[in-house]
Tab-separated table of C-alpha atoms in Angstrom:
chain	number	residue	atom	x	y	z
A	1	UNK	CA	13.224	-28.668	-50.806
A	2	UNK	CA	11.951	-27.126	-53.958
A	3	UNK	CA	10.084	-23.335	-53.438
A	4	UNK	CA	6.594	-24.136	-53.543
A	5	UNK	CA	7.058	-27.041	-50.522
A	6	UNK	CA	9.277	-24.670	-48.788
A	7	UNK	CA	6.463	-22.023	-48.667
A	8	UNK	CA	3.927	-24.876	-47.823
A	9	UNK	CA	5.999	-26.271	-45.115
A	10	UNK	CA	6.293	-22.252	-43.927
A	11	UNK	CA	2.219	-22.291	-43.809
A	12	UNK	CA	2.211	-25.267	-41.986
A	13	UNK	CA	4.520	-25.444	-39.421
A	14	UNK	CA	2.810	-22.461	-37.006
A	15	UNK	CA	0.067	-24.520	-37.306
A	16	UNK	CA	1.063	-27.450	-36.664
A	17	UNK	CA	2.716	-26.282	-33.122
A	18	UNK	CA	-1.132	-24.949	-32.423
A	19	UNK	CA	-1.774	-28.547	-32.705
A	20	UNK	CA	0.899	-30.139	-31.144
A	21	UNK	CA	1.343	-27.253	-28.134
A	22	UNK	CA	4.708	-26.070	-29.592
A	23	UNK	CA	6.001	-22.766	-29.324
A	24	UNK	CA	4.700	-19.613	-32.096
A	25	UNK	CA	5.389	-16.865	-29.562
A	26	UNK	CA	8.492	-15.346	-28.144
A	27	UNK	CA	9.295	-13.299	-25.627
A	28	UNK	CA	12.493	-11.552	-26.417
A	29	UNK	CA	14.555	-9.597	-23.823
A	30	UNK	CA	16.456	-7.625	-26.866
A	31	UNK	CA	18.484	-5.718	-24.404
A	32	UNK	CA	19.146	-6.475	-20.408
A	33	UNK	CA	19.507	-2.586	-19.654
A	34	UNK	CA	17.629	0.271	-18.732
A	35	UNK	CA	16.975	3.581	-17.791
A	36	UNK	CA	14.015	3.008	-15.244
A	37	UNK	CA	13.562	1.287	-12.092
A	38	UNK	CA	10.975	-0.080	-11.535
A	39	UNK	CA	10.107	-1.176	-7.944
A	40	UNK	CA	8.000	-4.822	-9.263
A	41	UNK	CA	10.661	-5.944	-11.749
A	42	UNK	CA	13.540	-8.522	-10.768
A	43	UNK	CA	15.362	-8.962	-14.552
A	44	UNK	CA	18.692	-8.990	-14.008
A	45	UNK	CA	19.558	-5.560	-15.556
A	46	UNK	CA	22.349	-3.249	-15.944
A	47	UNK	CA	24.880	-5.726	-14.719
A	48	UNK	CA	27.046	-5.903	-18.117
A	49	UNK	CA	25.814	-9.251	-19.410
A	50	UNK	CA	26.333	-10.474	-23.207
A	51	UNK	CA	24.012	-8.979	-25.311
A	52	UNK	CA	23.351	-10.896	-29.029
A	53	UNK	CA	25.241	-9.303	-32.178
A	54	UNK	CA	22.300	-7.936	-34.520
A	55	UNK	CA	24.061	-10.855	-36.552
A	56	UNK	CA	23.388	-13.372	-33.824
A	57	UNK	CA	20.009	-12.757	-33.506
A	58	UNK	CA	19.317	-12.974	-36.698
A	59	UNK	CA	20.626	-16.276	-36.723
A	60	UNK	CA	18.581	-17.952	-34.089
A	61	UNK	CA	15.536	-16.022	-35.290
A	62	UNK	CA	16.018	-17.629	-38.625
A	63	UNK	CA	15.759	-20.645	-37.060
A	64	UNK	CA	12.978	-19.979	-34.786
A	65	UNK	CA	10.949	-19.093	-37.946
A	66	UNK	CA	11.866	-22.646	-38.937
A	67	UNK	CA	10.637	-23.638	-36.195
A	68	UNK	CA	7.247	-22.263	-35.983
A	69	UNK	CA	7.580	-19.287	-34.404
A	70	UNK	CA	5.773	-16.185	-36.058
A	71	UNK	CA	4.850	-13.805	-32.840
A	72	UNK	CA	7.901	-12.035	-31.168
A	73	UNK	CA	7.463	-9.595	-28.485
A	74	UNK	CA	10.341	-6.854	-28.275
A	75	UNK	CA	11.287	-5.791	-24.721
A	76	UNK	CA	13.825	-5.311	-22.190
A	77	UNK	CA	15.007	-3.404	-20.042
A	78	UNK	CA	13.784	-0.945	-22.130
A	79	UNK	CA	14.590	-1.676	-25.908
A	80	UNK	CA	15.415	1.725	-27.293
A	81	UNK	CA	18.499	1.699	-25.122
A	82	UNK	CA	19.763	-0.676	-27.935
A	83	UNK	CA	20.941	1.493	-31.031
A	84	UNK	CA	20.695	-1.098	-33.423
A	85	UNK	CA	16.956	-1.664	-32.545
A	86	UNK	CA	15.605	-0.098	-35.655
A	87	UNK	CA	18.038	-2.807	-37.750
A	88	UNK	CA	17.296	-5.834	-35.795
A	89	UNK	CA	13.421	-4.771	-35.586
A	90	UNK	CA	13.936	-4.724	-39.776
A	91	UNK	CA	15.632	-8.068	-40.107
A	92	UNK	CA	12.684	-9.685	-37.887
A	93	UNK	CA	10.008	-7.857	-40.011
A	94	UNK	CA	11.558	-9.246	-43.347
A	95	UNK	CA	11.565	-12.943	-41.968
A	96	UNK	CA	7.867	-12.759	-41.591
A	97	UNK	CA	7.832	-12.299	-37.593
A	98	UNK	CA	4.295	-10.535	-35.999
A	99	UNK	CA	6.105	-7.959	-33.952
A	100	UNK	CA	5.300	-5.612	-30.767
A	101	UNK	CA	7.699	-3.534	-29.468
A	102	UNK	CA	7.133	-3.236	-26.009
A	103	UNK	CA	8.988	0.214	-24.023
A	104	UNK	CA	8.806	2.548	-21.112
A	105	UNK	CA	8.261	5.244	-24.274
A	106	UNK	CA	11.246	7.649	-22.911
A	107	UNK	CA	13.139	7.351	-25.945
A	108	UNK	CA	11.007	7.792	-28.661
A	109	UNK	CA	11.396	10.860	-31.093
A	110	UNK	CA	9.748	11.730	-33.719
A	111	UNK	CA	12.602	10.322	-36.954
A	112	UNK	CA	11.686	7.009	-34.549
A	113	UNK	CA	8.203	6.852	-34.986
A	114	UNK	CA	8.629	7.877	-38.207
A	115	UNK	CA	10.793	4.718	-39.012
A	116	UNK	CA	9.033	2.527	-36.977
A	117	UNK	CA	6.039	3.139	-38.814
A	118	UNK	CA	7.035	1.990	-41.994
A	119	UNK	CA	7.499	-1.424	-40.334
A	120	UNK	CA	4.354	-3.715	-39.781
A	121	UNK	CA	5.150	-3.281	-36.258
A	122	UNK	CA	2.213	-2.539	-32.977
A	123	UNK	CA	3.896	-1.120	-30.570
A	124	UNK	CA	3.256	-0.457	-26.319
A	125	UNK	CA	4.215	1.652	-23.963
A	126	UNK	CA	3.759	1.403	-20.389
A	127	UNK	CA	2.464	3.925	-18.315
A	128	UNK	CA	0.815	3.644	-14.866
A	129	UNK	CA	-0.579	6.951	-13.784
A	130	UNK	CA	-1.047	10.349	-14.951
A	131	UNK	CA	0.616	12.027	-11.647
A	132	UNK	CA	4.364	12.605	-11.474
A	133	UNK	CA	5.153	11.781	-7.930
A	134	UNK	CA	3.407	8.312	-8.528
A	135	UNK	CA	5.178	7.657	-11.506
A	136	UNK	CA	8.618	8.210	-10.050
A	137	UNK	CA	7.755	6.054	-6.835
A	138	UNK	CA	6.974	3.191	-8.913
A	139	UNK	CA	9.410	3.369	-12.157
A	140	UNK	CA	11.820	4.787	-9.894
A	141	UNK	CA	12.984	7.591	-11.711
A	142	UNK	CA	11.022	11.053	-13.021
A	143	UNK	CA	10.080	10.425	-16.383
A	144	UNK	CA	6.916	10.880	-16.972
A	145	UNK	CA	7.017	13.620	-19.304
A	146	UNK	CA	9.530	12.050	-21.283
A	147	UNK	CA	6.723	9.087	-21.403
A	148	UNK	CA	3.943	12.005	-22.626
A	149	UNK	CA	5.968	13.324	-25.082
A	150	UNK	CA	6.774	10.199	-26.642
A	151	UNK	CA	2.578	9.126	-26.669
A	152	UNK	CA	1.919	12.422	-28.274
A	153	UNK	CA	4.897	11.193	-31.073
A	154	UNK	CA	2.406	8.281	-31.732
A	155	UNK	CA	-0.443	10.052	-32.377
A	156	UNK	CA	-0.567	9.397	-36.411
A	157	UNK	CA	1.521	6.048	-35.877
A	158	UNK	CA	-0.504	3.684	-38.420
A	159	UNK	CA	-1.079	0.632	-36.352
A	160	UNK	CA	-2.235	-0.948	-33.433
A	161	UNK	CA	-0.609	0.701	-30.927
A	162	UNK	CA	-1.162	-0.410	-26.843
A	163	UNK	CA	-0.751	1.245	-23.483
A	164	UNK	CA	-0.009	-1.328	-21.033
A	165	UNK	CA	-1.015	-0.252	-16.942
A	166	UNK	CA	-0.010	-2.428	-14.064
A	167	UNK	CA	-1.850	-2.134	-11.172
A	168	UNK	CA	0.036	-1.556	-7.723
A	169	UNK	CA	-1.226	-0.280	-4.621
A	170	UNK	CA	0.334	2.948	-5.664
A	171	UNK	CA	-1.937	3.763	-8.405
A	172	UNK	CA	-4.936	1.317	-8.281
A	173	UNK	CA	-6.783	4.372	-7.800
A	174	UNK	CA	-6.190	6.500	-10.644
A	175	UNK	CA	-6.185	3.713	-13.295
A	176	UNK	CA	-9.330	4.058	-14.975
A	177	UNK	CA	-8.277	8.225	-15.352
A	178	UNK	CA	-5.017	6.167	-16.964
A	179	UNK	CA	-7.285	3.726	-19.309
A	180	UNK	CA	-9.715	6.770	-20.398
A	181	UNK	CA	-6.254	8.201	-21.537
A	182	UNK	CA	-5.425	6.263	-23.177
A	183	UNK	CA	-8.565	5.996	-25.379
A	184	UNK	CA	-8.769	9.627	-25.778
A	185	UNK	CA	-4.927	9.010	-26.904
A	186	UNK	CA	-6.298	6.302	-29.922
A	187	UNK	CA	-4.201	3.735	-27.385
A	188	UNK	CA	-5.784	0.598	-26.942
A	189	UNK	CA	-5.253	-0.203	-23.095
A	190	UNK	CA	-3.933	-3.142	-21.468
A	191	UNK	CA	-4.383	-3.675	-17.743
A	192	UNK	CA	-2.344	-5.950	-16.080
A	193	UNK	CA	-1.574	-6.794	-12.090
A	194	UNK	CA	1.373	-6.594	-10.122
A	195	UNK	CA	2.974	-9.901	-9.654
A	196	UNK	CA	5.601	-10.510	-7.076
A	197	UNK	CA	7.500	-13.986	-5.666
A	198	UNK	CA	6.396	-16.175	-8.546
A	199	UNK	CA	8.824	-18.147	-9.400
A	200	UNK	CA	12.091	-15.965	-10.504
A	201	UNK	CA	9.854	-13.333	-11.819
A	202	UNK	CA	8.787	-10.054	-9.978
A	203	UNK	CA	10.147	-8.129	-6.894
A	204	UNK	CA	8.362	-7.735	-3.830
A	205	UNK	CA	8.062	-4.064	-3.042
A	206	UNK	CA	6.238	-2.723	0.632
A	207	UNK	CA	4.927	0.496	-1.902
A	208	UNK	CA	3.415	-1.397	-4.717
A	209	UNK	CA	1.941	-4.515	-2.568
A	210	UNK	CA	-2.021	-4.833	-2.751
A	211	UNK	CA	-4.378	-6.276	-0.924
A	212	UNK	CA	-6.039	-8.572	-3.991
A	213	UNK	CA	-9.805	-7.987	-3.208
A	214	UNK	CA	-8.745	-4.176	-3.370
A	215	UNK	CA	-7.110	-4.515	-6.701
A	216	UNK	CA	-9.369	-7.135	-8.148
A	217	UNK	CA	-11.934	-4.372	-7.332
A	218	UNK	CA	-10.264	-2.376	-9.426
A	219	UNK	CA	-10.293	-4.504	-12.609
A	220	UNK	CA	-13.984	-5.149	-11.656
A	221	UNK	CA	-14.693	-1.723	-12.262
A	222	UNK	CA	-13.137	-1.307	-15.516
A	223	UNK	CA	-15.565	-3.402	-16.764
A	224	UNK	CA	-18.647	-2.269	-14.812
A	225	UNK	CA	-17.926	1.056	-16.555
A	226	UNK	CA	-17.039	-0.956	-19.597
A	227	UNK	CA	-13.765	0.893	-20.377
A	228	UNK	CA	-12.238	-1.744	-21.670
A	229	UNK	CA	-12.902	-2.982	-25.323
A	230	UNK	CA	-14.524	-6.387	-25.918
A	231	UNK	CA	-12.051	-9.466	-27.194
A	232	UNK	CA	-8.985	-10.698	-25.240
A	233	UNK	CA	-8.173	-7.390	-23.800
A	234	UNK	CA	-11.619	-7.441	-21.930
A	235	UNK	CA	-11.180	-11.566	-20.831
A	236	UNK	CA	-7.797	-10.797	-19.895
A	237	UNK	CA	-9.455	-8.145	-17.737
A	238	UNK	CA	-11.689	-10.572	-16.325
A	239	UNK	CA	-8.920	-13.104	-15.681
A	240	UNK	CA	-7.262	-11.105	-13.567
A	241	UNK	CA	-10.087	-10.279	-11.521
A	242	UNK	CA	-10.690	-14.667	-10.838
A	243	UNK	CA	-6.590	-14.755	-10.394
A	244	UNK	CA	-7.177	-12.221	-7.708
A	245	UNK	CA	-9.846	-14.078	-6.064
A	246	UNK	CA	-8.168	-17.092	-5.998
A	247	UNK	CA	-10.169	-18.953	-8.779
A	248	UNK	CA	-8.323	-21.426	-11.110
A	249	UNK	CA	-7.219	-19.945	-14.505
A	250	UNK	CA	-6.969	-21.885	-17.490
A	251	UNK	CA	-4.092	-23.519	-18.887
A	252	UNK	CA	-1.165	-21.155	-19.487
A	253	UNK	CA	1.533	-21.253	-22.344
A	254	UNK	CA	4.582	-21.813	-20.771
A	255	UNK	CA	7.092	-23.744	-22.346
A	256	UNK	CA	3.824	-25.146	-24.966
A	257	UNK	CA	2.689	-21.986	-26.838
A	258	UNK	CA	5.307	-19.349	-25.992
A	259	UNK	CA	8.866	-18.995	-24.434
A	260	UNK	CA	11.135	-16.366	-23.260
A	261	UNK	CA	14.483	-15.681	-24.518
A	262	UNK	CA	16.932	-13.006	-23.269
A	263	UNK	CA	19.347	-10.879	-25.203
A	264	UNK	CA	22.023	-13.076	-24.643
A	265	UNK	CA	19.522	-16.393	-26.294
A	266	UNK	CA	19.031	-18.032	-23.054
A	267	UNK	CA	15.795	-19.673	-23.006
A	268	UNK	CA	13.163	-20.336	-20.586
A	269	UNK	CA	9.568	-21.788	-20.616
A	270	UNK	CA	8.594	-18.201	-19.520
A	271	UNK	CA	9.867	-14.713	-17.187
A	272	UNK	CA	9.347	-16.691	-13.705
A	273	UNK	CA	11.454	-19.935	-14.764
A	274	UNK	CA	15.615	-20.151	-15.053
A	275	UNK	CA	16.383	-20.615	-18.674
A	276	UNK	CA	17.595	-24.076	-19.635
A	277	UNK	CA	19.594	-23.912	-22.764
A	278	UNK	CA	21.123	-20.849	-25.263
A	279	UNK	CA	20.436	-20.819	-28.697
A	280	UNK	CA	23.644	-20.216	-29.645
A	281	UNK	CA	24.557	-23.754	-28.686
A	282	UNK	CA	21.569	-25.470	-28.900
A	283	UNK	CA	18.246	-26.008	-31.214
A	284	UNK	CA	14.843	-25.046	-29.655
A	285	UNK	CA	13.456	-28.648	-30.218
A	286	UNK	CA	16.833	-29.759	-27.829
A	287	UNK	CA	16.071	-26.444	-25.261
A	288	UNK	CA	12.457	-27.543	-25.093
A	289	UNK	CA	12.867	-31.389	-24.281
A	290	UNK	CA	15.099	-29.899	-21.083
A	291	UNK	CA	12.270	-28.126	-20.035
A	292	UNK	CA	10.702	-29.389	-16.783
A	293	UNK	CA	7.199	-30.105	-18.078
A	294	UNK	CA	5.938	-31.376	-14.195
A	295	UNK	CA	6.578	-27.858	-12.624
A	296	UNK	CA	5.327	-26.118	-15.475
A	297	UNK	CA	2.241	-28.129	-15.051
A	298	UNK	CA	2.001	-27.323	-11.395
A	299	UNK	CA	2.746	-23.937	-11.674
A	300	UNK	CA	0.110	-23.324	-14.411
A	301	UNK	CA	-2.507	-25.436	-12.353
A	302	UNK	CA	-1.754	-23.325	-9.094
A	303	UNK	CA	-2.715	-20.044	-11.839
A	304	UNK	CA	0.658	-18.340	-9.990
A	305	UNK	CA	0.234	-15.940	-12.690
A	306	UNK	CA	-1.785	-14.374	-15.010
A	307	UNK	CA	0.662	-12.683	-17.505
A	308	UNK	CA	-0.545	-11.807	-20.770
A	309	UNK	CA	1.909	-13.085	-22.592
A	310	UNK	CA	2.178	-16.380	-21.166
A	311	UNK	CA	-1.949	-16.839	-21.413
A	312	UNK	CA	-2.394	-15.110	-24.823
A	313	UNK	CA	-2.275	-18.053	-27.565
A	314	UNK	CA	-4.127	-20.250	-25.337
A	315	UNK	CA	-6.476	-18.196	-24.584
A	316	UNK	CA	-7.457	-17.213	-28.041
A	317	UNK	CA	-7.739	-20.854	-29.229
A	318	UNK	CA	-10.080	-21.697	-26.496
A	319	UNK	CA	-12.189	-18.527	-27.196
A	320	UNK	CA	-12.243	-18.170	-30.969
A	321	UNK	CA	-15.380	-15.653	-30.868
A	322	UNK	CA	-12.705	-13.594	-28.677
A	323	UNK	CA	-10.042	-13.976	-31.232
A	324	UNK	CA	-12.888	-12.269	-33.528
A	325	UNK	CA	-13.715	-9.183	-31.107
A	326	UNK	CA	-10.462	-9.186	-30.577
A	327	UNK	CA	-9.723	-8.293	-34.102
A	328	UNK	CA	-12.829	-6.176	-34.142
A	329	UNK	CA	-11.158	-3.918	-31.558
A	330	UNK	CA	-7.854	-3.671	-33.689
A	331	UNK	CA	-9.277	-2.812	-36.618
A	332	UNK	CA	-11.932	-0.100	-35.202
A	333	UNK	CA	-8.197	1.690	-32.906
A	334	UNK	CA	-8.855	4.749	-34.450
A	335	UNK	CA	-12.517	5.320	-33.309
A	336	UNK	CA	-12.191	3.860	-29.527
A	337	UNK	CA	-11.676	7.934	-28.634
């Protein structure tokens, strides 16, 4: 293929997997370690499995980006246990991948941030209250100043940058003190609900387990005070407040717009399903026709979930004037304080 179809066939293929509900997003457990422990996760963490050389991965990703895929989030465990971050997180930014690291923000110092801003990277960090003995009841370990230190590091950081809050019973009151952080921070916040027993994906723990009208009244008041910015983050807002009420949600991505992949390049239609193939061994096209389309399809239709990252693309193509706020809100970061 001569260089000018090559870079057509480049333009085209994302698009055509919009059309054809093929994957453009990844998920990508870069690392299966950390240094937190968190009392809703279930990865399997910590227990010495094979983690991708930085050569490996950039072998599959090199063929994901054949494949369509442009969108990769980074995460764990936590990704900046993983020394050769910085050089994998380069190789994936010169193949043309959309990236967002995603950490518990413990690690970061300031030669980091530094580095990380040269790449066109956004970047979140998690953080679920303000108040130290909350923190360490629900990420299991004291760290929270670690976690401030590291936001304060971001405060020139020159893109979009996130800060991702999942609401448990433990903190449901203090996050909008969290979301007005981060604003005042130049953070753009994501607010997200505790999931637990769906599918493989998320631990049940006594401490963090709500009663749903009590947390959807949570996420209903976040936008009765209208602290969270218009586009998806705001409709993802009010998604989770119909996914705690019981109301259908729309299609998710699983498996058709986005798909999960672990450090080792085991692939799954998302987080709550067993992966199905590695991509070490196999293509994605031959991963993706093992995928058990009927209980994806139930699962989405029984709106077991409401993960961002498995609702994202979908959501954005249904809601184009979103996509456009959405942008809005990106663009305008630096003035949400």
């Amino acid at each position: 293929m001569n260089a000018p179809l090559a870079l057509l066939n480049q333009a085209l293929t994302p698009v055509i997997n919009l059309m054809v509900g093929r994957p453009v997003l990844a998920t990508f457990q870069v690392n299966l370690r950390c240094n937190s422990a968190c009392g809703y996760c279930d990865l399997p963490l910590n227990v010495g499995r094979y983690e991708m050389t930085r050569e490996e991965i950039r072998m599959v990703f090199s063929g994901l980006y054949r494949d369509g895929v442009r969108f990769v989030l980074v995460q764990g465990g936590e990704p900046l246990l993983r020394r050769d971050l910085p050089e994998i997180l380069d190789d994936l930014s010169a193949m043309g991948f959309h990236l967002t690291l995603i950490t518990n923000g413990t690690k970061l110092t300031a030669h980091l941030v530094e580095r990380l801003g040269k790449l066109p990277l956004t970047i979140s960090v998690s953080l679920d209250t303000l108040d130290r003995e909350q923190y360490r009841q629900i990420r299991g370990a004291d760290q929270l100043l670690q976690v401030l230190e590291g936001i304060a590091l971001l405060k020139d950081f020159p893109h979009p940058k996130f800060l991702t809050c999942i609401v448990s019973e433990v903190n449901r009151a203090e996050v909008p003190a969290v979301v007005r952080f981060a604003r005042e921070q130049g953070f753009l916040p994501v607010v997200g609900a505790y999931h637990w027993n769906v599918g493989t994906y998320g631990r049940p723990d006594e401490l963090l387990m709500y009663d749903r009208s009590s947390a959807a009244a949570v996420f209903s008041g976040l936008l009765d005070e209208e602290l969270i910015p218009s586009g998806y983050l705001r409709k993802f807002v009010e998604d989770n407040v119909s996914w705690l009420r019981g109301q259908k949600l729309e299609p998710c991505d699983a498996g058709r717009y986005s798909v999960a992949i672990d450090a080792s390049g085991n692939v799954s239609p998302c987080l709550a399903f067993p992966s199905v193939g590695n991509l070490l061994e196999s293509s994605l096209s031959e991963i993706l026709a093992r995928f058990n389309r009927q209980k994806i399809q139930a699962c989405s239709d029984n709106s077991s979930c409401n993960r961002l990252d498995g609702r994202v693309v979908g959501t954005i193509l249904r809601h184009p004037i979103t996509a456009l706020r959405s942008a809005r809100s990106f663009t305008s970061q630096g003035a949400l304080s």
